[in-house]
Amino acid sequence: VLSLCCEACKKVIFHVPSELEADTLVGRVDLKECLQSAEFISSSDENFKVLEDGSVYTTSALSLSAEKKTFTILLKDIQEQVQKKIHVSLVEKEKKTPKSRHARDTVLKRTKRRWGPIPSVMIENSLGPFPLQIQQVQSDTAQNYTIYYSASGPGIDQDPKGLFYIERETGNIFATRAVDREQYPSFQIICFATTPDGYSPEVPLVHTIRIEDDNDNAPYFTQDLFEFCVPENSRPGVVVGKVIAEDRDEPYTLHTTLKYRIVSQTPPITPAFSLHGDTGVISVLLPQLDRELVPSYTLLVEVRDMAGQPFGLCTTGTVVIKLEDTNDNAPSFKQLQYETRVEENRVSVEILRVSVVDLDEPGSPGSGAVYEIIRGNDDQAFEITTDKNTNEGILCVVKGLDYETAKQRVLVIGVNNEAPYLLAPHSQQLSQSTCSVTVHVLDLDEGPVFKPCLLRLDVKECEDIGTAIGRYVAEDPETGNSEGIRYRIPPGQCNWINIDDKSGEVRTVRVLDRDIGEMRRGQCNITVLAIDRNGKTGTGTIQVCIVPGNKNFPRITQTDYIMCRDRKPICLTAQDGDEAPYSAPFVYRITDRNLASMWKLTPHDDNSWYLSPKGDIPYGVYEIPVSVIDNGGKIGENTVRVNLCDCVTPSECDVRGRQLSGGNVTLGLWAILAMILGSLLLLLILITICGCCGAGVMHRQVTDDCANHNLIISNTEAPGEEVMDHNIIPLQNTCDQGGYGVKTGEQQTFEMVKGRGHTLESIKGGGHQTLGSVKEGGGQPMMDTCRYSYSEWHNFTHPRLGEKVHLCRQDEEQKHSEDYLLSYNYEGKGSLAGSVGCCSDQHEEEALDFLDQLEPKFRTLAETCIKR
């Protein structure tokens, strides 16, 4: 691309190809020569854009349709209100004529581009001479055109300004002064190559100038003073601490490769520590570090760069190592024997102080003394503690001493430290230091003493007044006897007992009952005084404890029960106001022999037993005497009333009982009238039934023709089949099935249940005589509408049932009951009408369909009937 210079701010010509692609550099215009401070730069042609440095680029691909294309660059200075224009002309450059392929006018050779040199290097703290050339950049287009070079960036037109510059004609880069690498490790500058008319044939070059490190910084320690602690007597190799140093020179070079060493040690004795040269770790070197000899060490350490070579830079630092105390010195008493005095009966009084010597650090657990009484304190009358301020042992009397018992006491006291003892290297185990203390007891005139000082007396509950429960006496310590001592109980205490003033015998003055308010706690402490002839007193305490007795009878909490037909056992529960062992477990007994044969008791738990009937006993109300025996043998008599009722739920029988036992009831006028009307209605029904039966007898001689249309003549009956259906209403076996009779006046009524499948027509002893044959006096039955009247039925059944029941009661082997338990006679078959017996259809399942429509309260009864 060729460019022609023209007068500034008037006209610029660029020679360009005929075809230009988007973002193609057309050329460069020197805007500052036209306007120094151009705040607004624009192009009149939208196909071109102008940058701040004057570079002109295409915004889209275009083709020069004519030989020449022009546009204007507008420059504005808003503050000074100055506006200038630059006319730009684009001229299509001429096409070169291609040479013949056989022409050898020039020799082709490979050349190296110089517009991209390697990064430049400048020595830190260089001594010059300045300006110092460090690099040269050149454009290959300089062989054909005039190229001017320029640069911008840090060190040129940015801080630090003026450090570098580039020669305009040669492209040589110079440094004007020395550079500190720690402040500016490198520079990146941008180099430009332009023609005199402003065209840039080369892309701006980013060139790096690296500052090479010089060992101009000595290493330094991160702390002015390093302080470490290590326990005394530590083994060699134990890490004490680590010193750290840093270097500002370039990392990972010899300039920052550091070495440590110990220069000196204070005190200047055998070296006690070692310092690792590479890591700076300090370790124990001496096997015997004794704090009592040398409490601390001061080390002067050095760090040097260049891997510790002599010409490297170095710095020194200080390390203080303190030895921590361990309990390697046992305490020892200053004296081995002590003597002291104390009056008898003195309590909580200091009698002696003992002291020890310990070489460990004062105030530390290794020197803190812990005293103990090893021998001579079996009764715990003495106690020794440590005074934290002086580390002395304080010996005190905590229980009064008795001169009459022992005139002197000899104690052996030992001492240890709070911290466990650690054996120092190359030393022997030491034994515990001890001392002996002789305590002389001084005699005093003292009052009587109760032995024991607290007497416990157990009194059974509810004992009689005046019962002797014990004896409590005191002795004179000087004489050892109780002569001349009187006793009394000071007022203001619970008045349960009194004491005889001479003998000390204790008796009750009240009946001691734990149910009384003030005695509910069950015990009382009573202070007793003993007074000798000299008027000196001694005190003792009697603790009266009420022992629970068997004073309450066990009783059954609930005595009225209702038992229904399911005969579910009744749970009887008893209570006893006494405490163990005079309460549960209870034993129940039925004291009446007759009722004991009908009822039985079975255990449930310690408090409850089950009451249940032994067999199918009759319904009724039973009053059962039950005795309850507690664990102490005390018997409580109770009467349990059981209403054995024909009911499903107890509530039914309860309502019925209330209705029957309502007391005196006065019938009102309407009630009497209702009873009269009911009686008349019943009489009318009986008359109607009798009339129907009479009419049936009168009209029983019907013609055979009429009968043939309605009835099948059946005057004779063949032998019948044996019927074994248990659904036919049976008669109750009175002996073995629990049937019973109730006699009211002179008439007996029998309940007939649980039979074996025989009807009333087969009850005549052993034969096959029916009720019809009895009625006619022979063997032929009568045919009528009603068949049998109530009186005929009653006359037939009453004497025979009475006889059978009487025989069954007299016979224990149940043989008579077999006389009337016979099968049906054969009555023929093929009858369309079927049997007209009262209960012959009960074996059919269809006849029980009505049970599905019963009310809920009758379902239980229906289910029970089906099961039976």
mmCIF file of N, CA, C and O in Angstrom, residues 194-228:
data_model
loop_
_atom_site.group_PDB
_atom_site.id
_atom_site.type_symbol
_atom_site.label_atom_id
_atom_site.label_comp_id
_atom_site.label_asym_id
_atom_site.label_seq_id
_atom_site.Cartn_x
_atom_site.Cartn_y
_atom_site.Cartn_z
ATOM 1 N N THR A 194 5.168 2.844 11.122
ATOM 2 C CA THR A 194 4.279 3.602 10.225
ATOM 3 C C THR A 194 5.113 4.277 9.145
ATOM 4 O O THR A 194 6.317 4.521 9.288
ATOM 5 N N THR A 195 4.431 4.569 8.051
ATOM 6 C CA THR A 195 5.035 5.348 6.957
ATOM 7 C C THR A 195 4.872 6.824 7.281
ATOM 8 O O THR A 195 4.061 7.196 8.153
ATOM 9 N N PRO A 196 5.567 7.660 6.587
ATOM 10 C CA PRO A 196 5.443 9.099 6.873
ATOM 11 C C PRO A 196 4.029 9.629 6.714
ATOM 12 O O PRO A 196 3.661 10.604 7.370
ATOM 13 N N ASP A 197 3.239 8.991 5.856
ATOM 14 C CA ASP A 197 1.870 9.489 5.685
ATOM 15 C C ASP A 197 0.910 8.906 6.708
ATOM 16 O O ASP A 197 -0.298 9.133 6.640
ATOM 17 N N GLY A 198 1.416 8.093 7.640
ATOM 18 C CA GLY A 198 0.561 7.578 8.707
ATOM 19 C C GLY A 198 0.088 6.156 8.508
ATOM 20 O O GLY A 198 -0.635 5.624 9.341
ATOM 21 N N TYR A 199 0.439 5.535 7.407
ATOM 22 C CA TYR A 199 -0.003 4.166 7.156
ATOM 23 C C TYR A 199 0.810 3.196 7.997
ATOM 24 O O TYR A 199 2.026 3.366 8.143
ATOM 25 N N SER A 200 0.136 2.168 8.558
ATOM 26 C CA SER A 200 0.803 1.165 9.402
ATOM 27 C C SER A 200 0.882 -0.147 8.649
ATOM 28 O O SER A 200 -0.117 -0.886 8.553
ATOM 29 N N PRO A 201 2.019 -0.450 8.052
ATOM 30 C CA PRO A 201 2.137 -1.721 7.333
ATOM 31 C C PRO A 201 2.250 -2.935 8.265
ATOM 32 O O PRO A 201 2.076 -4.055 7.803
ATOM 33 N N GLU A 202 2.536 -2.712 9.543
ATOM 34 C CA GLU A 202 2.694 -3.824 10.477
ATOM 35 C C GLU A 202 1.635 -3.704 11.593
ATOM 36 O O GLU A 202 1.217 -2.602 11.962
ATOM 37 N N VAL A 203 1.255 -4.850 12.072
ATOM 38 C CA VAL A 203 0.352 -4.900 13.229
ATOM 39 C C VAL A 203 1.116 -4.432 14.466
ATOM 40 O O VAL A 203 2.303 -4.767 14.623
ATOM 41 N N PRO A 204 0.506 -3.656 15.356
ATOM 42 C CA PRO A 204 1.215 -3.220 16.565
ATOM 43 C C PRO A 204 1.804 -4.407 17.307
ATOM 44 O O PRO A 204 1.147 -5.436 17.508
ATOM 45 N N LEU A 205 3.065 -4.275 17.741
ATOM 46 C CA LEU A 205 3.826 -5.349 18.362
ATOM 47 C C LEU A 205 3.864 -5.150 19.880
ATOM 48 O O LEU A 205 4.225 -4.083 20.368
ATOM 49 N N VAL A 206 3.463 -6.216 20.618
ATOM 50 C CA VAL A 206 3.562 -6.227 22.084
ATOM 51 C C VAL A 206 4.899 -6.843 22.444
ATOM 52 O O VAL A 206 5.156 -8.032 22.191
ATOM 53 N N HIS A 207 5.770 -6.039 23.024
ATOM 54 C CA HIS A 207 7.127 -6.475 23.335
ATOM 55 C C HIS A 207 7.318 -6.454 24.856
ATOM 56 O O HIS A 207 6.938 -5.502 25.536
ATOM 57 N N THR A 208 7.896 -7.555 25.381
ATOM 58 C CA THR A 208 8.117 -7.710 26.830
ATOM 59 C C THR A 208 9.574 -7.452 27.163
ATOM 60 O O THR A 208 10.475 -8.031 26.528
ATOM 61 N N ILE A 209 9.767 -6.625 28.178
ATOM 62 C CA ILE A 209 11.104 -6.354 28.704
ATOM 63 C C ILE A 209 11.141 -6.924 30.120
ATOM 64 O O ILE A 209 10.443 -6.441 31.021
ATOM 65 N N ARG A 210 11.922 -7.993 30.305
ATOM 66 C CA ARG A 210 12.024 -8.649 31.607
ATOM 67 C C ARG A 210 13.236 -8.142 32.347
ATOM 68 O O ARG A 210 14.332 -8.026 31.772
ATOM 69 N N ILE A 211 13.057 -7.881 33.670
ATOM 70 C CA ILE A 211 14.141 -7.399 34.508
ATOM 71 C C ILE A 211 14.771 -8.597 35.188
ATOM 72 O O ILE A 211 14.104 -9.308 35.958
ATOM 73 N N GLU A 212 16.007 -8.854 34.899
ATOM 74 C CA GLU A 212 16.711 -10.004 35.467
ATOM 75 C C GLU A 212 17.140 -9.677 36.896
ATOM 76 O O GLU A 212 17.684 -8.611 37.171
ATOM 77 N N ASP A 213 16.867 -10.671 37.822
ATOM 78 C CA ASP A 213 17.070 -10.431 39.250
ATOM 79 C C ASP A 213 18.547 -10.342 39.599
ATOM 80 O O ASP A 213 19.393 -11.071 39.048
ATOM 81 N N ASP A 214 18.846 -9.453 40.519
ATOM 82 C CA ASP A 214 20.175 -9.316 41.103
ATOM 83 C C ASP A 214 20.039 -9.558 42.603
ATOM 84 O O ASP A 214 19.036 -9.182 43.219
ATOM 85 N N ASN A 215 20.978 -10.216 43.221
ATOM 86 C CA ASN A 215 20.915 -10.532 44.642
ATOM 87 C C ASN A 215 21.201 -9.268 45.453
ATOM 88 O O ASN A 215 22.279 -9.095 46.044
ATOM 89 N N ASP A 216 20.209 -8.411 45.449
ATOM 90 C CA ASP A 216 20.365 -7.132 46.138
ATOM 91 C C ASP A 216 19.575 -7.067 47.436
ATOM 92 O O ASP A 216 19.530 -6.018 48.079
ATOM 93 N N ASN A 217 18.910 -8.181 47.847
ATOM 94 C CA ASN A 217 18.121 -8.184 49.084
ATOM 95 C C ASN A 217 18.613 -9.309 49.978
ATOM 96 O O ASN A 217 18.672 -10.481 49.562
ATOM 97 N N ALA A 218 18.943 -8.960 51.197
ATOM 98 C CA ALA A 218 19.359 -9.954 52.185
ATOM 99 C C ALA A 218 18.107 -10.603 52.791
ATOM 100 O O ALA A 218 17.062 -9.955 52.945
ATOM 101 N N PRO A 219 18.158 -11.888 53.144
ATOM 102 C CA PRO A 219 17.007 -12.513 53.801
ATOM 103 C C PRO A 219 16.766 -11.889 55.174
ATOM 104 O O PRO A 219 17.692 -11.331 55.793
ATOM 105 N N TYR A 220 15.543 -12.043 55.665
ATOM 106 C CA TYR A 220 15.193 -11.468 56.965
ATOM 107 C C TYR A 220 14.243 -12.415 57.685
ATOM 108 O O TYR A 220 13.474 -13.168 57.056
ATOM 109 N N PHE A 221 14.284 -12.404 59.026
ATOM 110 C CA PHE A 221 13.394 -13.237 59.841
ATOM 111 C C PHE A 221 12.028 -12.563 59.964
ATOM 112 O O PHE A 221 11.945 -11.326 60.041
ATOM 113 N N THR A 222 10.992 -13.367 60.008
ATOM 114 C CA THR A 222 9.629 -12.832 60.093
ATOM 115 C C THR A 222 9.325 -12.249 61.460
ATOM 116 O O THR A 222 8.365 -11.494 61.600
ATOM 117 N N GLN A 223 10.088 -12.606 62.491
ATOM 118 C CA GLN A 223 9.881 -12.071 63.837
ATOM 119 C C GLN A 223 11.204 -11.542 64.365
ATOM 120 O O GLN A 223 12.282 -12.087 64.064
ATOM 121 N N ASP A 224 11.081 -10.520 65.154
ATOM 122 C CA ASP A 224 12.290 -9.984 65.781
ATOM 123 C C ASP A 224 12.821 -10.932 66.851
ATOM 124 O O ASP A 224 14.047 -11.036 67.043
ATOM 125 N N LEU A 225 11.883 -11.602 67.560
ATOM 126 C CA LEU A 225 12.275 -12.518 68.627
ATOM 127 C C LEU A 225 11.375 -13.743 68.577
ATOM 128 O O LEU A 225 10.145 -13.634 68.599
ATOM 129 N N PHE A 226 11.983 -14.909 68.530
ATOM 130 C CA PHE A 226 11.260 -16.177 68.566
ATOM 131 C C PHE A 226 11.346 -16.736 69.983
ATOM 132 O O PHE A 226 12.448 -16.829 70.546
ATOM 133 N N GLU A 227 10.158 -17.083 70.554
ATOM 134 C CA GLU A 227 10.108 -17.659 71.900
ATOM 135 C C GLU A 227 9.436 -19.023 71.830
ATOM 136 O O GLU A 227 8.337 -19.164 71.270
ATOM 137 N N PHE A 228 10.088 -20.014 72.427
ATOM 138 C CA PHE A 228 9.560 -21.375 72.440
ATOM 139 C C PHE A 228 9.681 -21.929 73.847
ATOM 140 O O PHE A 228 10.474 -21.432 74.669
#
